[in-house]
Short mmCIF file of C-alpha atoms in Angstrom, two decimals:
data_model
loop_
_atom_site.label_atom_id
_atom_site.label_comp_id
_atom_site.label_asym_id
_atom_site.label_seq_id
_atom_site.Cartn_x
_atom_site.Cartn_y
_atom_site.Cartn_z
CA MET A 1 -15.78 59.79 -19.52
CA ALA A 2 -17.09 57.49 -17.43
CA ASP A 3 -16.71 53.42 -16.94
CA PRO A 4 -19.91 52.17 -18.77
CA LEU A 5 -19.87 49.72 -15.62
CA THR A 6 -20.56 52.29 -13.25
CA GLN A 7 -22.43 55.23 -15.49
CA ALA A 8 -26.08 55.55 -13.71
CA THR A 9 -28.83 55.58 -16.04
CA THR A 10 -31.85 57.17 -16.24
CA ASP A 11 -35.32 55.54 -16.07
CA PRO A 12 -37.55 56.73 -18.99
CA ARG A 13 -40.86 56.69 -17.12
CA THR A 14 -39.32 58.83 -13.72
CA GLY A 15 -36.66 60.86 -15.65
CA THR A 16 -34.62 60.02 -12.23
CA ALA A 17 -30.89 58.28 -12.45
CA GLY A 18 -30.13 55.44 -10.21
CA PRO A 19 -28.02 52.31 -10.29
CA VAL A 20 -28.46 49.84 -12.59
CA TRP A 21 -29.53 45.97 -11.60
CA ARG A 22 -27.72 43.72 -13.95
CA SER A 23 -28.30 39.82 -14.20
CA HIS A 24 -25.12 37.65 -14.06
CA GLY A 25 -27.08 34.69 -14.12
CA ARG A 26 -26.76 34.18 -17.64
CA THR A 27 -22.90 34.28 -17.67
CA ARG A 28 -22.56 32.24 -14.50
CA ARG A 29 -24.65 29.71 -15.64
CA SER A 30 -22.50 29.24 -18.74
CA THR A 31 -19.03 29.65 -17.06
CA ARG A 32 -20.61 26.47 -14.97
CA THR A 33 -21.92 24.49 -18.24
CA VAL A 34 -17.94 24.88 -19.50
CA ARG A 35 -16.15 24.02 -16.22
CA LEU A 36 -18.60 21.12 -15.56
CA THR A 37 -18.35 20.21 -19.38
CA VAL A 38 -14.68 20.09 -18.96
CA SER A 39 -14.44 18.73 -15.84
CA ALA A 40 -16.80 15.84 -16.69
CA VAL A 41 -14.77 14.63 -20.38
CA LEU A 42 -11.34 14.59 -18.53
CA THR A 43 -13.21 12.50 -14.94
CA ALA A 44 -14.38 10.38 -17.94
CA ALA A 45 -10.99 9.77 -19.74
CA VAL A 46 -9.44 8.92 -16.63
CA VAL A 47 -11.90 6.31 -15.37
CA LEU A 48 -11.92 5.21 -18.76
CA ALA A 49 -8.20 4.68 -19.69
CA VAL A 50 -7.65 2.72 -15.52
CA LEU A 51 -10.20 0.73 -16.59
CA ILE A 52 -9.46 -0.34 -20.06
CA VAL A 53 -5.37 -0.06 -20.16
CA PRO A 54 -4.59 -2.64 -17.79
CA PRO A 55 -6.64 -5.34 -18.93
CA LEU A 56 -5.21 -5.27 -22.43
CA VAL A 57 -1.80 -4.21 -21.44
CA GLN A 58 -0.33 -6.24 -18.98
CA LEU A 59 2.39 -4.33 -16.64
CA ASP A 60 5.74 -6.71 -15.75
CA GLU A 61 6.67 -4.13 -12.44
CA THR A 62 10.25 -5.92 -11.97
CA ALA A 63 11.10 -5.87 -15.61
CA VAL A 64 14.75 -4.01 -16.69
CA ASP A 65 15.83 -3.31 -19.91
CA LEU A 66 18.81 -0.98 -19.69
CA SER A 67 19.23 -0.43 -23.27
CA GLN A 68 15.79 1.40 -23.56
CA LYS A 69 16.94 3.92 -20.09
CA LEU A 70 15.87 6.93 -20.00
CA GLN A 71 14.73 7.18 -23.68
CA PRO A 72 12.58 10.68 -24.87
CA PRO A 73 9.21 10.97 -25.44
CA SER A 74 8.50 9.36 -29.36
CA TRP A 75 5.91 7.57 -31.01
CA VAL A 76 7.13 4.12 -29.39
CA HIS A 77 6.98 5.70 -26.03
CA PRO A 78 5.04 8.43 -25.95
CA PHE A 79 5.93 9.35 -22.18
CA GLY A 80 9.69 7.95 -22.50
CA THR A 81 10.78 5.36 -20.66
CA ASP A 82 12.20 5.81 -17.05
CA ASP A 83 15.42 4.93 -15.38
CA VAL A 84 15.46 1.21 -15.99
CA GLY A 85 13.46 1.43 -19.60
CA ARG A 86 10.02 0.90 -18.56
CA ASP A 87 7.40 2.45 -20.41
CA LEU A 88 6.32 5.63 -18.63
CA LEU A 89 2.81 5.97 -19.76
CA LEU A 90 2.03 2.47 -19.10
CA ARG A 91 3.44 2.69 -15.35
CA CYS A 92 1.83 6.44 -15.08
CA VAL A 93 -1.86 4.81 -15.77
CA TYR A 94 -0.94 1.66 -13.68
CA GLY A 95 -0.28 4.35 -10.67
CA LEU A 96 -3.21 6.19 -11.40
CA ARG A 97 -5.28 3.53 -11.20
CA ILE A 98 -3.87 2.87 -7.62
CA SER A 99 -4.06 6.83 -6.72
CA LEU A 100 -7.80 6.31 -7.53
CA LEU A 101 -8.58 3.18 -5.86
CA VAL A 102 -7.03 4.78 -2.40
CA GLY A 103 -8.89 8.14 -2.79
CA LEU A 104 -12.45 6.36 -3.74
CA VAL A 105 -12.07 3.57 -0.84
CA ALA A 106 -10.54 6.22 1.56
CA ALA A 107 -12.92 8.88 0.90
CA LEU A 108 -16.04 6.33 1.32
CA VAL A 109 -14.71 4.74 4.29
CA ALA A 110 -13.85 8.35 5.95
CA THR A 111 -17.14 9.88 5.06
CA VAL A 112 -19.49 6.82 6.37
CA VAL A 113 -17.38 6.95 9.79
CA GLY A 114 -17.65 11.05 9.62
CA THR A 115 -21.43 11.00 9.21
CA LEU A 116 -22.50 8.39 11.81
CA VAL A 117 -19.88 10.15 14.44
CA GLY A 118 -21.16 13.58 13.38
CA ALA A 119 -24.86 12.58 13.22
CA ALA A 120 -24.59 10.90 16.76
CA ALA A 121 -23.14 13.57 18.65
CA ALA A 122 -25.73 16.62 17.41
CA ALA A 123 -28.68 14.11 17.95
CA PHE A 124 -27.55 12.95 21.13
CA GLY A 125 -25.93 16.40 22.40
CA GLY A 126 -24.96 17.03 25.79
CA TRP A 127 -22.38 15.32 27.21
CA ALA A 128 -21.98 13.17 24.23
CA ASP A 129 -21.69 15.92 21.80
CA ARG A 130 -19.09 17.52 23.80
CA ILE A 131 -16.55 14.39 24.81
CA VAL A 132 -17.25 13.59 20.65
CA MET A 133 -16.17 17.30 19.31
CA ARG A 134 -13.43 17.30 22.05
CA LEU A 135 -11.66 14.43 20.40
CA VAL A 136 -12.42 15.49 17.08
CA ASP A 137 -10.64 18.72 17.96
CA THR A 138 -7.90 17.05 19.65
CA PHE A 139 -7.16 14.75 16.64
CA SER A 140 -7.42 17.89 14.12
CA SER A 141 -4.55 19.30 16.13
CA VAL A 142 -2.23 16.54 14.66
CA PRO A 143 -1.09 17.32 11.15
CA HIS A 144 -3.03 14.54 9.04
CA LEU A 145 0.41 13.67 7.39
CA LEU A 146 2.06 13.07 10.73
CA LEU A 147 -1.06 10.66 11.63
CA GLY A 148 -0.60 9.20 8.33
CA ILE A 149 2.77 8.11 9.00
CA PHE A 150 1.97 7.21 12.29
CA VAL A 151 -0.80 4.39 10.99
CA VAL A 152 1.24 3.10 8.19
CA ALA A 153 4.50 2.67 10.21
CA MET A 154 2.57 -0.24 11.79
CA PHE A 155 2.06 -2.23 8.89
CA ARG A 156 4.22 -3.78 5.94
CA PRO A 157 4.22 -1.19 2.69
CA GLY A 158 0.82 -2.13 0.83
CA VAL A 159 -2.45 -0.56 -0.77
CA TRP A 160 -4.56 -1.15 2.18
CA PRO A 161 -2.56 0.41 4.83
CA VAL A 162 -2.30 3.45 3.12
CA ILE A 163 -6.13 3.27 2.61
CA ALA A 164 -6.48 3.03 6.69
CA SER A 165 -4.08 5.79 6.99
CA VAL A 166 -6.21 8.18 4.77
CA ALA A 167 -9.41 7.22 6.12
CA LEU A 168 -8.87 6.89 9.69
CA THR A 169 -7.10 10.76 9.13
CA HIS A 170 -9.81 12.09 6.99
CA TRP A 171 -13.41 11.87 8.97
CA LEU A 172 -12.68 14.76 11.21
CA SER A 173 -14.00 17.42 8.66
CA THR A 174 -16.82 15.05 7.71
CA ALA A 175 -17.64 14.83 11.27
CA ARG A 176 -17.90 18.73 11.87
CA ILE A 177 -19.99 19.30 8.90
CA VAL A 178 -22.67 16.96 9.68
CA ARG A 179 -22.75 17.83 13.00
CA SER A 180 -23.22 21.17 11.92
CA GLU A 181 -26.24 20.27 9.38
CA VAL A 182 -27.92 18.02 11.79
CA LEU A 183 -27.67 20.81 14.50
CA SER A 184 -29.68 22.81 11.74
CA LEU A 185 -32.22 20.06 10.64
CA ARG A 186 -33.18 19.76 14.30
CA SER A 187 -34.35 23.42 14.43
CA ARG A 188 -37.02 22.79 11.50
CA PRO A 189 -40.97 22.73 12.19
CA TYR A 190 -40.80 18.98 10.45
CA VAL A 191 -38.61 17.45 12.94
CA ASP A 192 -40.61 19.10 16.20
CA ALA A 193 -43.42 17.55 14.19
CA ALA A 194 -42.17 14.07 14.21
CA ILE A 195 -40.87 14.59 18.14
CA SER A 196 -44.12 15.84 19.13
CA GLY A 197 -46.24 12.71 17.09
CA GLY A 198 -43.89 10.55 19.49
CA ALA A 199 -41.26 9.29 17.33
CA GLY A 200 -38.07 8.26 19.35
CA ARG A 201 -34.44 10.15 18.80
CA TRP A 202 -33.39 7.08 16.78
CA ARG A 203 -36.05 6.99 14.78
CA VAL A 204 -35.68 10.61 13.90
CA THR A 205 -32.15 10.62 13.24
CA VAL A 206 -32.58 7.69 10.99
CA ARG A 207 -35.67 8.80 9.12
CA HIS A 208 -35.36 13.10 8.87
CA LEU A 209 -32.01 13.69 9.81
CA LEU A 210 -29.68 11.54 7.73
CA PRO A 211 -31.59 12.23 4.58
CA GLY A 212 -30.98 15.62 5.05
CA VAL A 213 -27.42 15.68 5.48
CA LEU A 214 -26.31 13.10 2.60
CA PRO A 215 -25.97 15.65 0.10
CA GLN A 216 -23.73 17.50 2.18
CA ALA A 217 -21.87 14.19 3.09
CA GLY A 218 -21.48 13.26 -0.61
CA LEU A 219 -20.36 16.50 -1.28
CA ALA A 220 -17.57 16.08 1.33
CA ALA A 221 -16.78 12.54 0.14
CA VAL A 222 -16.19 14.16 -3.38
CA LEU A 223 -14.15 16.92 -2.50
CA MET A 224 -12.01 14.02 -0.23
CA VAL A 225 -10.79 12.01 -3.53
CA PRO A 226 -8.26 14.68 -4.71
CA HIS A 227 -7.39 15.24 -1.00
CA ALA A 228 -7.04 11.14 -0.45
CA MET A 229 -5.01 10.87 -3.67
CA TRP A 230 -2.10 13.50 -3.02
CA HIS A 231 -1.62 12.20 0.28
CA GLU A 232 -1.36 8.77 -0.97
CA SER A 233 1.45 10.22 -3.38
CA ALA A 234 3.08 12.13 -0.36
CA LEU A 235 3.40 8.97 1.47
CA SER A 236 4.36 6.77 -1.53
CA PHE A 237 7.36 9.80 -2.58
CA LEU A 238 8.47 9.63 1.30
CA GLY A 239 8.59 5.71 0.95
CA LEU A 240 6.19 4.90 3.37
CA GLY A 241 3.56 3.96 1.09
CA LEU A 242 3.43 1.09 -1.73
CA PRO A 243 6.52 -0.63 -2.16
CA THR A 244 9.11 0.74 -4.73
CA HIS A 245 9.05 -1.46 -7.01
CA GLN A 246 5.28 -1.07 -7.50
CA ALA A 247 3.30 1.72 -9.81
CA SER A 248 2.36 4.88 -7.74
CA LEU A 249 2.59 8.38 -8.95
CA GLY A 250 4.46 8.87 -5.47
CA ASN A 251 6.87 6.35 -6.54
CA LEU A 252 7.36 7.42 -9.76
CA VAL A 253 7.85 11.29 -8.82
CA GLN A 254 10.12 9.69 -6.26
CA SER A 255 12.49 7.55 -8.39
CA ALA A 256 12.87 10.64 -10.96
CA ARG A 257 14.06 12.81 -8.48
CA GLY A 258 17.68 11.32 -9.62
CA SER A 259 16.83 11.99 -13.72
CA LEU A 260 15.31 15.45 -13.17
CA LEU A 261 19.02 16.45 -11.55
CA ALA A 262 20.45 15.35 -15.07
CA GLY A 263 18.26 17.07 -17.36
CA ASP A 264 15.91 14.41 -17.96
CA TRP A 265 12.23 16.24 -17.62
CA TRP A 266 9.87 13.61 -18.39
CA PRO A 267 10.14 11.09 -15.96
CA THR A 268 9.23 13.99 -13.53
CA LEU A 269 6.51 15.78 -15.59
CA PHE A 270 4.14 13.22 -16.56
CA PRO A 271 3.65 11.57 -13.68
CA GLY A 272 3.05 14.69 -12.36
CA LEU A 273 0.20 15.79 -14.31
CA PHE A 274 -1.11 12.46 -14.07
CA LEU A 275 -1.61 13.28 -10.68
CA ILE A 276 -2.62 17.13 -11.32
CA VAL A 277 -5.51 17.06 -14.03
CA PRO A 278 -7.14 14.22 -12.39
CA THR A 279 -7.60 16.14 -9.13
CA LEU A 280 -8.35 19.29 -10.96
CA ALA A 281 -11.04 17.12 -12.92
CA ILE A 282 -12.72 16.05 -9.87
CA ALA A 283 -12.46 18.78 -7.59
CA GLY A 284 -14.42 21.09 -10.91
CA LEU A 285 -17.01 18.68 -10.69
CA ALA A 286 -17.17 19.24 -6.92
CA GLY A 287 -16.89 22.58 -7.50
CA VAL A 288 -20.58 22.70 -9.38
CA TRP A 289 -21.96 20.73 -7.11
CA ARG A 290 -21.20 22.65 -4.21
CA GLU A 291 -22.66 25.89 -6.39
CA ARG A 292 -25.94 23.88 -6.53
CA LEU A 293 -26.40 23.01 -2.95
CA ASN A 294 -25.22 26.97 -2.06
CA PRO A 295 -26.76 28.84 -5.30
CA ARG A 296 -25.50 32.53 -5.18
CA ARG A 297 -27.35 35.53 -6.38
CA LYS A 298 -28.22 35.62 -9.40
CA SER A 299 -27.90 39.41 -9.66
CA GLU A 300 -25.70 42.27 -8.71
CA LEU A 301 -25.94 46.01 -7.84
CA MET A 302 -23.17 48.04 -9.91
CA LEU A 303 -23.01 51.45 -9.00
#
């Protein structure tokens, strides 16, 4: 029996068999709606947690209670306790707040820098464009983590050196995206009309080119937030990010390595989930945004 998805049908008007055009727009819209809803709910829960919990419950970073050391999850401590008796749920929330702060600020700074550099390179063109893009290629050839380690090594451990490290190593991709988009916009008729009307290069860039690249730049910023969160966690895990006593998802995972080898799984599992779930939620929102900027075909030819 032929597969119903590949079986040709007969047109009742002509009596000839042919391929079937099937629209998948409704299925894609429903899938996108579910993904958008789940991602939005998870992101809202994360934002509410980091905004509400710290003002209500203060965390003593230096507190030690060895009598509660490595307690498994319970009603009193839903996520258990760490290797010095501190509540793991509260430390995960505080660590997530630090990761979100680093991710948001670093993504914003990197997007602004990348947008300005990419737009300027494409708008001026010529030797300026070639020099800027060769510099971008040179910095891109070095792994981000190595550049980040070099930057944070020049400062004392803290939040702002980590933000500077992530921002200064992640604007390169945004510069490439913005440059290609500006080069595409330069050939549009309204840009030619503005130049023919006597508009200068600066006016054309600010009034016509930059507004056209803002959606792509905004999408790049959203996609950069999860990447920046993982970058901060990697630096903290290596001992180069935040001080070891400060609540950070990278510090929590790093301090739980010995507990995991001893069979205590919760000090590693819950900080890892606090890092994975928000990044997937933000990436889901960015994915829906990207589909709206670049819509797929609404129908496919099924043979």
